[in-house]
mmCIF file of C-alpha atoms and ligand atoms in Angstrom:
data_model
loop_
_atom_site.group_PDB
_atom_site.id
_atom_site.type_symbol
_atom_site.label_atom_id
_atom_site.label_comp_id
_atom_site.label_asym_id
_atom_site.label_seq_id
_atom_site.Cartn_x
_atom_site.Cartn_y
_atom_site.Cartn_z
ATOM 1 C CA MET A 1 126.823 81.648 96.192
ATOM 2 C CA SER A 2 123.155 82.144 94.603
ATOM 3 C CA HIS A 3 122.476 85.025 96.329
ATOM 4 C CA GLN A 4 126.495 86.500 95.011
ATOM 5 C CA LYS A 5 124.653 85.754 91.639
ATOM 6 C CA ASP A 6 121.468 87.367 91.778
ATOM 7 C CA LEU A 7 123.062 90.052 93.174
ATOM 8 C CA LYS A 8 124.994 90.802 90.338
ATOM 9 C CA LYS A 9 122.340 90.246 88.372
ATOM 10 C CA LEU A 10 120.154 92.839 90.054
ATOM 11 C CA ALA A 11 122.832 95.565 90.104
ATOM 12 C CA ALA A 12 123.504 95.184 85.939
ATOM 13 C CA LEU A 13 119.562 95.193 85.510
ATOM 14 C CA LEU A 14 119.303 98.631 87.592
ATOM 15 C CA LYS A 15 122.408 99.855 85.816
ATOM 16 C CA SER A 16 121.175 98.715 82.143
ATOM 17 C CA LYS A 17 120.530 101.041 79.331
ATOM 18 C CA SER A 18 116.570 100.957 80.120
ATOM 19 C CA GLN A 19 117.072 102.841 82.773
ATOM 20 C CA PRO A 20 114.223 100.749 85.112
ATOM 21 C CA LYS A 21 111.890 102.405 87.621
ATOM 22 C CA VAL A 22 111.674 100.516 90.530
ATOM 23 C CA ILE A 23 108.523 100.357 92.395
ATOM 24 C CA PHE A 24 108.925 99.196 96.328
ATOM 25 C CA MET A 25 106.325 97.291 98.830
ATOM 26 C CA LEU A 26 107.593 97.991 102.331
ATOM 27 C CA GLY A 27 107.018 96.339 105.516
ATOM 28 C CA ALA A 28 107.803 96.510 109.248
ATOM 29 C CA GLY A 29 110.905 94.756 108.693
ATOM 30 C CA VAL A 30 112.551 97.721 106.732
ATOM 31 C CA SER A 31 111.756 99.927 109.979
ATOM 32 C CA THR A 32 113.489 97.410 112.543
ATOM 33 C CA SER A 33 117.142 98.580 112.525
ATOM 34 C CA SER A 34 115.746 101.933 112.961
ATOM 35 C CA GLY A 35 114.737 100.203 116.603
ATOM 36 C CA ILE A 36 110.932 99.711 115.865
ATOM 37 C CA PRO A 37 109.610 96.467 116.335
ATOM 38 C CA ASP A 38 107.450 94.472 113.969
ATOM 39 C CA PHE A 39 104.738 92.825 114.602
ATOM 40 C CA ARG A 40 105.547 89.371 114.152
ATOM 41 C CA SER A 41 108.898 88.459 114.357
ATOM 42 C CA PRO A 42 109.326 86.316 117.424
ATOM 43 C CA ASP A 43 110.090 87.346 121.090
ATOM 44 C CA THR A 44 111.008 91.367 119.529
ATOM 45 C CA GLY A 45 107.457 91.907 118.065
ATOM 46 C CA LEU A 46 105.190 94.249 119.018
ATOM 47 C CA TYR A 47 102.943 91.801 119.500
ATOM 48 C CA HIS A 48 104.976 90.023 121.686
ATOM 49 C CA ASN A 49 105.833 93.004 123.791
ATOM 50 C CA LEU A 50 102.023 94.202 123.591
ATOM 51 C CA GLN A 51 101.031 91.339 125.873
ATOM 52 C CA SER A 52 101.931 93.124 129.197
ATOM 53 C CA LEU A 53 98.487 95.520 128.330
ATOM 54 C CA ASN A 54 96.606 92.517 128.317
ATOM 55 C CA LEU A 55 94.783 92.368 124.875
ATOM 56 C CA PRO A 56 92.449 89.794 124.141
ATOM 57 C CA TYR A 57 94.627 89.047 121.430
ATOM 58 C CA ALA A 58 97.323 91.117 119.697
ATOM 59 C CA GLU A 59 95.305 92.650 116.622
ATOM 60 C CA ALA A 60 92.912 94.039 119.363
ATOM 61 C CA VAL A 61 95.368 97.179 119.646
ATOM 62 C CA PHE A 62 94.435 98.545 116.064
ATOM 63 C CA ASP A 63 91.022 97.341 116.190
ATOM 64 C CA LEU A 64 88.348 100.053 115.968
ATOM 65 C CA SER A 65 85.358 98.204 118.179
ATOM 66 C CA PHE A 66 88.327 97.331 120.965
ATOM 67 C CA PHE A 67 90.228 100.584 120.542
ATOM 68 C CA LYS A 68 86.494 102.621 121.549
ATOM 69 C CA SER A 69 85.623 100.414 124.604
ATOM 70 C CA THR A 70 89.599 100.024 125.654
ATOM 71 C CA PRO A 71 92.002 102.924 123.928
ATOM 72 C CA LYS A 72 94.622 102.708 126.102
ATOM 73 C CA PRO A 73 96.661 99.524 124.839
ATOM 74 C CA PHE A 74 96.607 101.986 121.437
ATOM 75 C CA TYR A 75 97.970 105.304 123.422
ATOM 76 C CA THR A 76 100.900 103.311 124.645
ATOM 77 C CA LEU A 77 102.084 102.099 121.520
ATOM 78 C CA ALA A 78 101.220 105.146 119.812
ATOM 79 C CA GLN A 79 103.167 107.073 122.365
ATOM 80 C CA GLU A 80 106.430 103.895 121.487
ATOM 81 C CA LEU A 81 105.649 104.943 117.467
ATOM 82 C CA TYR A 82 105.539 108.406 117.264
ATOM 83 C CA PRO A 83 107.906 109.694 114.703
ATOM 84 C CA GLY A 84 110.271 111.629 115.652
ATOM 85 C CA GLN A 85 112.405 109.201 117.792
ATOM 86 C CA TYR A 86 113.750 107.386 115.516
ATOM 87 C CA VAL A 87 115.940 107.591 112.507
ATOM 88 C CA PRO A 88 115.990 106.018 108.810
ATOM 89 C CA SER A 89 117.360 102.447 108.072
ATOM 90 C CA LYS A 90 119.926 102.109 105.202
ATOM 91 C CA LEU A 91 117.338 100.460 103.260
ATOM 92 C CA HIS A 92 114.778 103.830 103.395
ATOM 93 C CA TYR A 93 118.289 105.318 101.876
ATOM 94 C CA PHE A 94 118.632 103.116 99.467
ATOM 95 C CA VAL A 95 114.856 104.163 98.228
ATOM 96 C CA ARG A 96 116.072 107.713 98.320
ATOM 97 C CA LEU A 97 119.334 106.977 96.349
ATOM 98 C CA LEU A 98 116.912 105.609 93.952
ATOM 99 C CA GLN A 99 115.131 108.555 93.695
ATOM 100 C CA ASP A 100 117.822 111.291 93.449
ATOM 101 C CA LYS A 101 119.235 109.146 90.366
ATOM 102 C CA GLY A 102 115.771 109.217 88.668
ATOM 103 C CA LEU A 103 114.874 105.478 89.332
ATOM 104 C CA LEU A 104 112.098 105.856 91.646
ATOM 105 C CA GLN A 105 108.860 105.034 90.642
ATOM 106 C CA ARG A 106 106.928 104.535 93.664
ATOM 107 C CA VAL A 107 107.673 103.083 97.358
ATOM 108 C CA TYR A 108 104.449 101.554 98.497
ATOM 109 C CA THR A 109 104.237 101.043 102.586
ATOM 110 C CA GLN A 110 102.485 99.293 105.387
ATOM 111 C CA ASN A 111 104.433 101.717 107.765
ATOM 112 C CA ILE A 112 103.128 104.511 110.114
ATOM 113 C CA ASP A 113 106.642 105.165 110.990
ATOM 114 C CA THR A 114 107.110 108.241 108.396
ATOM 115 C CA LEU A 115 110.573 106.696 107.949
ATOM 116 C CA GLU A 116 110.275 107.296 104.129
ATOM 117 C CA ARG A 117 109.860 111.192 104.749
ATOM 118 C CA VAL A 118 112.209 111.345 106.968
ATOM 119 C CA ALA A 119 115.027 109.808 104.605
ATOM 120 C CA GLY A 120 113.829 112.625 102.053
ATOM 121 C CA VAL A 121 111.877 110.545 99.591
ATOM 122 C CA GLU A 122 109.353 113.217 98.370
ATOM 123 C CA ASN A 123 105.515 113.171 99.207
ATOM 124 C CA ASP A 124 104.784 112.128 95.467
ATOM 125 C CA PHE A 125 106.797 108.913 95.396
ATOM 126 C CA ILE A 126 105.508 107.680 99.032
ATOM 127 C CA VAL A 127 101.779 105.669 99.251
ATOM 128 C CA GLU A 128 100.918 105.634 103.269
ATOM 129 C CA ALA A 129 99.031 102.670 102.389
ATOM 130 C CA HIS A 130 97.686 102.060 106.242
ATOM 131 C CA GLY A 131 98.003 105.792 106.695
ATOM 132 C CA SER A 132 99.924 107.536 109.294
ATOM 133 C CA PHE A 133 100.483 110.165 112.652
ATOM 134 C CA ALA A 134 100.302 113.381 109.628
ATOM 135 C CA GLU A 135 96.988 114.121 111.269
ATOM 136 C CA ASN A 136 94.264 113.410 114.029
ATOM 137 C CA HIS A 137 90.683 113.306 113.825
ATOM 138 C CA CYS A 138 88.090 112.617 116.591
ATOM 139 C CA ILE A 139 85.886 109.004 114.888
ATOM 140 C CA LYS A 140 83.232 110.679 116.718
ATOM 141 C CA CYS A 141 82.221 113.462 114.654
ATOM 142 C CA GLY A 142 85.749 113.654 112.808
ATOM 143 C CA ASP A 143 86.825 116.755 113.854
ATOM 144 C CA LYS A 144 90.411 117.103 113.696
ATOM 145 C CA TYR A 145 92.706 117.097 116.058
ATOM 146 C CA SER A 146 96.073 118.877 116.675
ATOM 147 C CA ASN A 147 99.250 116.971 116.618
ATOM 148 C CA ASP A 148 100.944 119.343 119.082
ATOM 149 C CA GLU A 149 98.192 118.186 121.309
ATOM 150 C CA PHE A 150 97.912 114.792 120.815
ATOM 151 C CA LYS A 151 101.241 114.362 121.049
ATOM 152 C CA ALA A 152 101.538 116.171 124.493
ATOM 153 C CA LYS A 153 97.834 114.235 125.380
ATOM 154 C CA ILE A 154 99.618 110.812 125.037
ATOM 155 C CA PHE A 155 103.166 111.739 126.204
ATOM 156 C CA ALA A 156 101.538 112.374 129.344
ATOM 157 C CA LYS A 157 99.591 109.355 129.138
ATOM 158 C CA GLU A 158 96.474 110.755 128.911
ATOM 159 C CA ILE A 159 93.671 110.180 126.567
ATOM 160 C CA PRO A 160 93.181 112.692 124.242
ATOM 161 C CA LYS A 161 89.679 113.519 123.632
ATOM 162 C CA CYS A 162 87.632 115.856 120.883
ATOM 163 C CA LEU A 163 87.426 119.562 122.309
ATOM 164 C CA LYS A 164 83.785 120.129 120.299
ATOM 165 C CA CYS A 165 81.956 116.078 121.380
ATOM 166 C CA LYS A 166 84.467 114.345 123.766
ATOM 167 C CA GLY A 167 85.041 111.268 121.488
ATOM 168 C CA LEU A 168 88.051 109.337 121.692
ATOM 169 C CA VAL A 169 90.744 111.066 119.141
ATOM 170 C CA LYS A 170 92.581 108.724 116.633
ATOM 171 C CA PRO A 171 95.724 109.406 114.381
ATOM 172 C CA ASP A 172 94.341 108.555 110.383
ATOM 173 C CA ILE A 173 95.638 105.068 110.910
ATOM 174 C CA VAL A 174 93.918 102.565 108.969
ATOM 175 C CA PHE A 175 92.523 99.859 111.506
ATOM 176 C CA PHE A 176 91.662 96.787 110.464
ATOM 177 C CA GLY A 177 88.075 97.110 109.372
ATOM 178 C CA GLU A 178 88.758 100.380 107.652
ATOM 179 C CA GLY A 179 89.252 101.331 104.101
ATOM 180 C CA LEU A 180 92.512 102.166 103.047
ATOM 181 C CA PRO A 181 93.268 105.778 101.197
ATOM 182 C CA GLU A 182 91.666 106.605 97.831
ATOM 183 C CA ARG A 183 95.457 107.202 97.106
ATOM 184 C CA PHE A 184 96.537 103.623 97.707
ATOM 185 C CA PHE A 185 93.924 102.523 94.751
ATOM 186 C CA THR A 186 94.967 105.535 92.670
ATOM 187 C CA CYS A 187 98.155 105.003 92.179
ATOM 188 C CA TRP A 188 98.521 101.129 92.213
ATOM 189 C CA GLU A 189 95.963 101.557 89.577
ATOM 190 C CA GLU A 190 98.483 103.936 87.610
ATOM 191 C CA ASP A 191 101.589 102.018 88.213
ATOM 192 C CA LEU A 192 99.604 98.784 87.635
ATOM 193 C CA GLU A 193 98.787 100.137 83.920
ATOM 194 C CA LEU A 194 102.202 101.045 83.634
ATOM 195 C CA LEU A 195 103.672 97.729 84.346
ATOM 196 C CA GLU A 196 101.580 96.010 81.996
ATOM 197 C CA SER A 197 102.093 98.185 79.115
ATOM 198 C CA ALA A 198 106.201 98.436 80.010
ATOM 199 C CA LYS A 199 108.566 96.000 78.512
ATOM 200 C CA ASP A 200 109.855 93.583 80.927
ATOM 201 C CA ASP A 201 112.955 95.566 81.694
ATOM 202 C CA GLU A 202 111.323 99.274 82.312
ATOM 203 C CA TYR A 203 110.302 98.450 86.146
ATOM 204 C CA ILE A 204 111.361 96.088 88.948
ATOM 205 C CA THR A 205 110.014 95.657 91.645
ATOM 206 C CA ILE A 206 111.615 94.934 95.481
ATOM 207 C CA THR A 207 109.430 93.510 98.245
ATOM 208 C CA ALA A 208 110.751 94.095 101.538
ATOM 209 C CA GLY A 209 110.539 93.598 104.679
ATOM 210 C CA THR A 210 107.057 92.063 105.232
ATOM 211 C CA SER A 211 105.089 88.618 106.402
ATOM 212 C CA LEU A 212 102.736 89.724 102.896
ATOM 213 C CA THR A 213 99.530 89.021 106.087
ATOM 214 C CA VAL A 214 97.511 91.858 105.698
ATOM 215 C CA TYR A 215 95.512 92.330 103.302
ATOM 216 C CA PRO A 216 94.914 94.383 100.297
ATOM 217 C CA PHE A 217 98.314 95.127 100.433
ATOM 218 C CA ALA A 218 99.695 91.736 100.177
ATOM 219 C CA SER A 219 98.273 91.393 96.851
ATOM 220 C CA LEU A 220 100.811 93.839 95.840
ATOM 221 C CA PRO A 221 103.282 91.309 94.468
ATOM 222 C CA SER A 222 100.829 88.645 93.357
ATOM 223 C CA GLU A 223 99.890 91.607 90.539
ATOM 224 C CA VAL A 224 103.010 92.593 89.389
ATOM 225 C CA PRO A 225 102.562 90.932 85.591
ATOM 226 C CA LYS A 226 104.304 87.673 85.623
ATOM 227 C CA SER A 227 106.725 88.649 82.956
ATOM 228 C CA HIS A 228 108.862 91.440 85.285
ATOM 229 C CA ASN A 229 111.200 91.094 87.715
ATOM 230 C CA ARG A 230 110.060 90.520 90.886
ATOM 231 C CA VAL A 231 112.707 91.056 93.946
ATOM 232 C CA LEU A 232 112.160 89.824 97.625
ATOM 233 C CA VAL A 233 114.521 90.463 100.391
ATOM 234 C CA ASN A 234 112.477 89.306 103.668
ATOM 235 C CA LYS A 235 114.190 86.875 106.645
ATOM 236 C CA GLU A 236 112.028 84.016 104.948
ATOM 237 C CA LYS A 237 109.696 83.585 101.755
ATOM 238 C CA VAL A 238 106.559 85.302 102.262
ATOM 239 C CA GLY A 239 103.198 85.408 100.028
ATOM 240 C CA SER A 240 103.163 84.769 97.025
ATOM 241 C CA PHE A 241 107.134 84.265 96.486
ATOM 242 C CA LYS A 242 106.311 81.197 98.403
ATOM 243 C CA GLN A 243 105.496 79.577 94.421
ATOM 244 C CA ASN A 244 108.934 80.854 92.464
ATOM 245 C CA ARG A 245 108.037 82.269 89.447
ATOM 246 C CA THR A 246 111.342 81.991 87.222
ATOM 247 C CA ASN A 247 112.594 85.800 86.976
ATOM 248 C CA ASP A 248 112.194 86.568 90.746
ATOM 249 C CA LEU A 249 115.432 87.405 92.785
ATOM 250 C CA VAL A 250 114.680 86.130 96.411
ATOM 251 C CA PHE A 251 117.083 87.739 99.353
ATOM 252 C CA LEU A 252 116.678 85.840 102.772
ATOM 253 C CA LYS A 253 118.303 88.265 104.322
ATOM 254 C CA ASP A 254 117.993 91.694 106.620
ATOM 255 C CA CYS A 255 117.496 94.537 104.661
ATOM 256 C CA ASP A 256 120.158 96.773 105.649
ATOM 257 C CA GLY A 257 122.760 93.745 104.483
ATOM 258 C CA PHE A 258 120.991 93.314 101.091
ATOM 259 C CA ALA A 259 120.769 97.405 100.746
ATOM 260 C CA GLN A 260 124.949 97.576 101.516
ATOM 261 C CA ASP A 261 125.487 94.777 99.357
ATOM 262 C CA LEU A 262 123.848 96.109 96.345
ATOM 263 C CA VAL A 263 124.957 99.488 96.555
ATOM 264 C CA ASP A 264 128.440 97.641 97.036
ATOM 265 C CA GLU A 265 127.737 96.182 93.632
ATOM 266 C CA LEU A 266 126.617 99.029 91.938
ATOM 267 C CA GLY A 267 129.607 100.526 93.343
ATOM 268 C CA TRP A 268 127.508 104.001 94.093
ATOM 269 C CA THR A 269 129.121 102.780 98.254
ATOM 270 C CA SER A 270 130.902 106.682 98.822
ATOM 271 C CA GLU A 271 127.402 108.861 97.621
ATOM 272 C CA PHE A 272 125.730 106.427 99.746
ATOM 273 C CA GLU A 273 127.870 106.741 103.038
ATOM 274 C CA GLU A 274 127.717 110.439 102.187
ATOM 275 C CA LEU A 275 123.857 110.454 101.446
ATOM 276 C CA ILE A 276 123.774 108.884 105.212
ATOM 277 C CA ALA A 277 125.919 111.306 106.681
ATOM 278 C CA LYS A 278 124.488 114.345 105.395
ATOM 279 C CA GLU A 279 121.243 113.822 106.443
HETATM 280 P P1 CNA B 1 104.719 92.026 109.881
HETATM 281 O O1 CNA B 1 103.934 91.190 109.936
HETATM 282 O O2 CNA B 1 105.513 92.391 111.300
HETATM 283 O O3 CNA B 1 106.440 91.109 109.514
HETATM 284 C C1 CNA B 1 107.407 92.051 109.501
HETATM 285 C C2 CNA B 1 108.452 90.808 108.476
HETATM 286 O O4 CNA B 1 109.704 91.239 108.044
HETATM 287 C C3 CNA B 1 108.522 89.521 108.445
HETATM 288 O O5 CNA B 1 108.523 88.483 107.781
HETATM 289 C C4 CNA B 1 110.142 89.295 108.670
HETATM 290 O O6 CNA B 1 110.356 88.071 109.232
HETATM 291 C C5 CNA B 1 110.827 90.454 108.640
HETATM 292 N N1 CNA B 1 111.727 90.979 108.940
HETATM 293 C C6 CNA B 1 111.554 91.873 110.056
HETATM 294 N N2 CNA B 1 113.276 92.510 110.388
HETATM 295 C C7 CNA B 1 113.372 92.324 109.171
HETATM 296 C C8 CNA B 1 114.586 92.913 108.660
HETATM 297 N N3 CNA B 1 115.660 93.451 109.713
HETATM 298 N N4 CNA B 1 115.453 92.017 107.269
HETATM 299 C C9 CNA B 1 114.357 91.497 107.007
HETATM 300 N N5 CNA B 1 113.514 91.076 107.026
HETATM 301 C C10 CNA B 1 113.292 91.667 108.095
HETATM 302 O O7 CNA B 1 104.665 93.560 109.726
HETATM 303 P P2 CNA B 1 103.919 93.614 108.152
HETATM 304 O O8 CNA B 1 104.777 94.823 107.581
HETATM 305 O O9 CNA B 1 104.381 92.751 107.204
HETATM 306 O O10 CNA B 1 102.299 94.002 108.826
HETATM 307 C C11 CNA B 1 101.825 95.232 108.047
HETATM 308 C C12 CNA B 1 101.411 95.833 109.731
HETATM 309 C C13 CNA B 1 102.100 96.296 110.398
HETATM 310 C C14 CNA B 1 100.965 97.119 109.252
HETATM 311 O O11 CNA B 1 99.711 97.482 109.231
HETATM 312 C C15 CNA B 1 101.925 98.181 109.604
HETATM 313 O O12 CNA B 1 101.209 99.190 109.875
HETATM 314 C C16 CNA B 1 102.275 97.370 110.819
HETATM 315 N N6 CNA B 1 103.544 97.923 111.654
HETATM 316 C C17 CNA B 1 104.174 98.844 111.248
HETATM 317 C C18 CNA B 1 105.314 99.262 111.596
HETATM 318 C C19 CNA B 1 106.011 100.443 111.200
HETATM 319 O O13 CNA B 1 105.742 101.730 110.925
HETATM 320 N N7 CNA B 1 107.429 100.515 111.548
HETATM 321 C C20 CNA B 1 105.665 98.602 112.829
HETATM 322 C C21 CNA B 1 105.345 97.613 113.274
HETATM 323 C C22 CNA B 1 104.261 97.166 112.089
#
């Protein structure tokens, strides 16, 4: 019942005269329906699946020092996650629809699957906070390594090595202990300034499909000024949403179901279907 009430409230906000802009903060849960496992869902998450790789601890697959000594588990995972094998989810297409309607401010994503781009969201709107497979570099000398070569090697189950110094090659995905791309900080500084100077109804943040456990990304929703509406879409309450703010709207359900319900409530069903069919 409260779900329905909150959905109506969110739809009314999105359709209000103030034409609010939306800032998304996304995690692996928005891509699970595309067939990419998240990290932490019990039984289906990547960490569960990685048990067969004999990792000392699950996060080791994204740990730089572990990678240097034992690179194979990461390359196995990279093959599984490599872009081009998956289609975007309804939530990704909802982001695209808001872009087309001029209601998108930014999409911060922790995902490395590039499905926001595949859904047709323009690069200027996207902040890939944990990097992506867009480029590869040698971890020793920094030399660039071609995507075609990288893909061919990992799909042949071979280790990609730098052509100059024979160092290990890694896509520009942020490992534990590495810094986030500069763009993450500059865009957030810009957007936070907008949020702080805007009226309450000018921006809505939607956090979806993330356990909010990886910092600094996990702190983004808590930095949103208290006067603004924050939305959470996730299977369970996470992070700063556990301490309910009065104007939080929390949808404890799957991301695609939420996107479809909201689109229906907004009266955008047929254009949403057309957009998905066209892509
Ligand atoms: P996580 O820690 O695995 O959390 C996922 C969250 O999403 C959990 O709270 C789940 O309950 C929830 N969830 C799962 N499926 C759904 C669904 N269909 N609808 C609603 N909620 C759902 O993942 P985070 O993104 O929080 O962790 C950050 C890591 C995950 C980043 O460093 C990513 O690089 C990394 N990752 C990315 C991908 C990808 O690119 N698709 C896949 C797996 C992990």
